[in-house]
Amino acid sequence: MGVYLIRDSLRRAFARLRLKSDFVVMVRATLPLCLLVAFANSLIQKKLVIYLSRRYRIAIIRQTGDAALMWKQFSALRDAFTSATFGALVVYALYRLLAYESYTTNFGLCVDPFAYVSNISFMTGAALGDLISCILIFVLYASGRIRACTLGYRSPLIIIAFVYIMTACIPAAQLSQMLTSTFLGILWGLTIAIAGLSALELLVGTTSRIVLIVQIIASLFLFALGSYILSFLPGSVVAVVCAIISLAMIPLMPTLRSKLDIPSGPDSHEVLATFRKTLGESATPILAVAFFELVVGLVNMYAFESHSSFTISNNAPLEGSVICAILASLFVVVAARVPNGKFVMLGVFPGVISVFLALPYFGDVWGRPLSTVIYTAYIFTATLSTYSVVRACRRANDCVYGIGAVLSIAMRVCLLIGLAIGWWCGNLKEGDTFVHLSIVCVVCVYVLGMVVLLWGYRNLREKSAPKVVEVVVEREPETFAQAQAERIEELVSTYELSPRERDVLIGLAQGNTAASIARGLHISTSTAQGYIKTLYVKLGVNKKQQVIDLFQR
């Protein structure tokens, strides 16, 4: 059956190519940009195959050929995954589930929603509320009035739980007369933005890069699984479950904030300088996911408004999340490293561009699987963007509120632009469905191609910048204490140790036990043992004597 379906779709597509000049129009419209993208890719890395082989082939061969080494790295990952990091994973997954369910169902008031798009008035209000909330947060962050772990999350989560309780107790028709969709959308934007930044802040407390990407990947899978389970429950039961989730996050937040090593952030007079450093490291991923948000909003609104043969799978966001989680997990297990941002520019975006070029000809038959491919690429881009933002905050010792607010503002602005363009394309009167879908695809191709070109220009500019070689003449330390202090700073810089891990390292170097270290740092013995275990994993040692030996080299 599938073979005959593919055969008929190919015949229909090629017959259209022979009888009409649409193919020539599409090629003329998109060929200049495709050539520029190909030229940018060749300038960036010559060939994608060469780049992938140079970057990952050695690691793949090494990992697959040495099972003992793979097991050792798996054990190190398991030891680094403490109860606090697992709790941060769960809270972030619960936040994603709560945000998705409340957005697609209008807090449970929408009886039969499309999973890929919500009510138009609700979406507009949500974007407006999110913009207001994020702008206020950024102003407070830039003025130094809020620091790390000070953003209030209790009131937004209580409001969300209260709305869901009203949905469960009051009939939908009566509640819709009391609360309009626009008002609910604004309420969603104001509350979810604060809850999202509070949940994202917990990920900044993760020091290991592999643990961080595992947290983000696992949260994708748990969110999709939870949403799939909720789809089988009645609406009132789903509302009660969402209210319980919202209330359950309230006691988890302060507990995880106290256990995780979240950077305190810069001083009030260094906030903007630190933010510029963080933005410089994460500007390209933010640009990529924001422009992809424009494309997704455009395609969603067009499919929703046009009622054409091109349809999107109702579960495309969930299917894309699961596929992205599986592929990213396989990559991390095999290559033992985090996917590089060049995957997005050299692989993901050109691949999605080719999908959009095929949509006008195969969208009527393969619209649903192609939409799942688009969502998978979008979620993969968003995952790497979240990872890059969190790592940039960690390296710069910055608070996530500022860069997180900028990321949310960019995504919401681009989403509104995409919805507006999609609404215009979906209500066009002249031309047939092929012409309308071709216009949509040409716009999407140019938007995605612009990101590749901008990234290529920035990458080439960074490569052409002259490197300043600084020659440092080291002098012999005068005392043993000075030598020990220099060795500690060297280890802290080499292994990216946090300030608390540095204090524990000093105690281990002096031969102290976990109990004595805990008394000196005013923490519990179990917490000190957790830091010691994390230090052993980072330093690649198994006992305290090996730590002492590091200071005798």
PDB file of C-alpha atoms in Angstrom, residues 100 114-116 223 300 311-323 367-379:
ATOM      1  CA  TYR A 100       2.731  22.999  26.708  1.00  0.00           C
ATOM      2  CA  PHE A 114      -4.773  21.349  17.374  1.00  0.00           C
ATOM      3  CA  ALA A 115      -1.622  20.352  19.231  1.00  0.00           C
ATOM      4  CA  TYR A 116       0.530  22.521  16.993  1.00  0.00           C
ATOM      5  CA  PHE A 223       7.627  16.018  28.785  1.00  0.00           C
ATOM      6  CA  ASN A 300       1.452  26.575  11.645  1.00  0.00           C
ATOM      7  CA  THR A 311      -1.729  19.392   6.953  1.00  0.00           C
ATOM      8  CA  ILE A 312       0.511  19.156   9.996  1.00  0.00           C
ATOM      9  CA  SER A 313       0.501  16.176  12.306  1.00  0.00           C
ATOM     10  CA  ASN A 314      -1.410  17.040  15.471  1.00  0.00           C
ATOM     11  CA  ASN A 315       1.305  15.364  17.540  1.00  0.00           C
ATOM     12  CA  ALA A 316       4.227  16.862  15.607  1.00  0.00           C
ATOM     13  CA  PRO A 317       5.668  18.692  18.683  1.00  0.00           C
ATOM     14  CA  LEU A 318       5.573  15.512  20.772  1.00  0.00           C
ATOM     15  CA  GLU A 319       6.896  13.308  17.978  1.00  0.00           C
ATOM     16  CA  GLY A 320       9.665  15.805  17.258  1.00  0.00           C
ATOM     17  CA  SER A 321      10.617  15.907  20.954  1.00  0.00           C
ATOM     18  CA  VAL A 322      10.896  12.118  21.176  1.00  0.00           C
ATOM     19  CA  ILE A 323      12.885  11.828  17.930  1.00  0.00           C
ATOM     20  CA  GLY A 367       2.712  16.823   4.792  1.00  0.00           C
ATOM     21  CA  ARG A 368       2.436  15.071   8.161  1.00  0.00           C
ATOM     22  CA  PRO A 369       5.822  13.267   8.161  1.00  0.00           C
ATOM     23  CA  LEU A 370       7.556  16.325   6.707  1.00  0.00           C
ATOM     24  CA  SER A 371       6.028  18.492   9.449  1.00  0.00           C
ATOM     25  CA  THR A 372       7.435  16.069  12.025  1.00  0.00           C
ATOM     26  CA  VAL A 373      10.867  16.470  10.414  1.00  0.00           C
ATOM     27  CA  ILE A 374      10.540  20.268  10.640  1.00  0.00           C
ATOM     28  CA  TYR A 375       9.536  20.096  14.300  1.00  0.00           C
ATOM     29  CA  THR A 376      12.392  17.708  15.078  1.00  0.00           C
ATOM     30  CA  ALA A 377      14.873  20.157  13.569  1.00  0.00           C
ATOM     31  CA  TYR A 378      13.243  23.043  15.444  1.00  0.00           C
ATOM     32  CA  ILE A 379      13.385  21.231  18.805  1.00  0.00           C
TER      33      ILE A 379
END
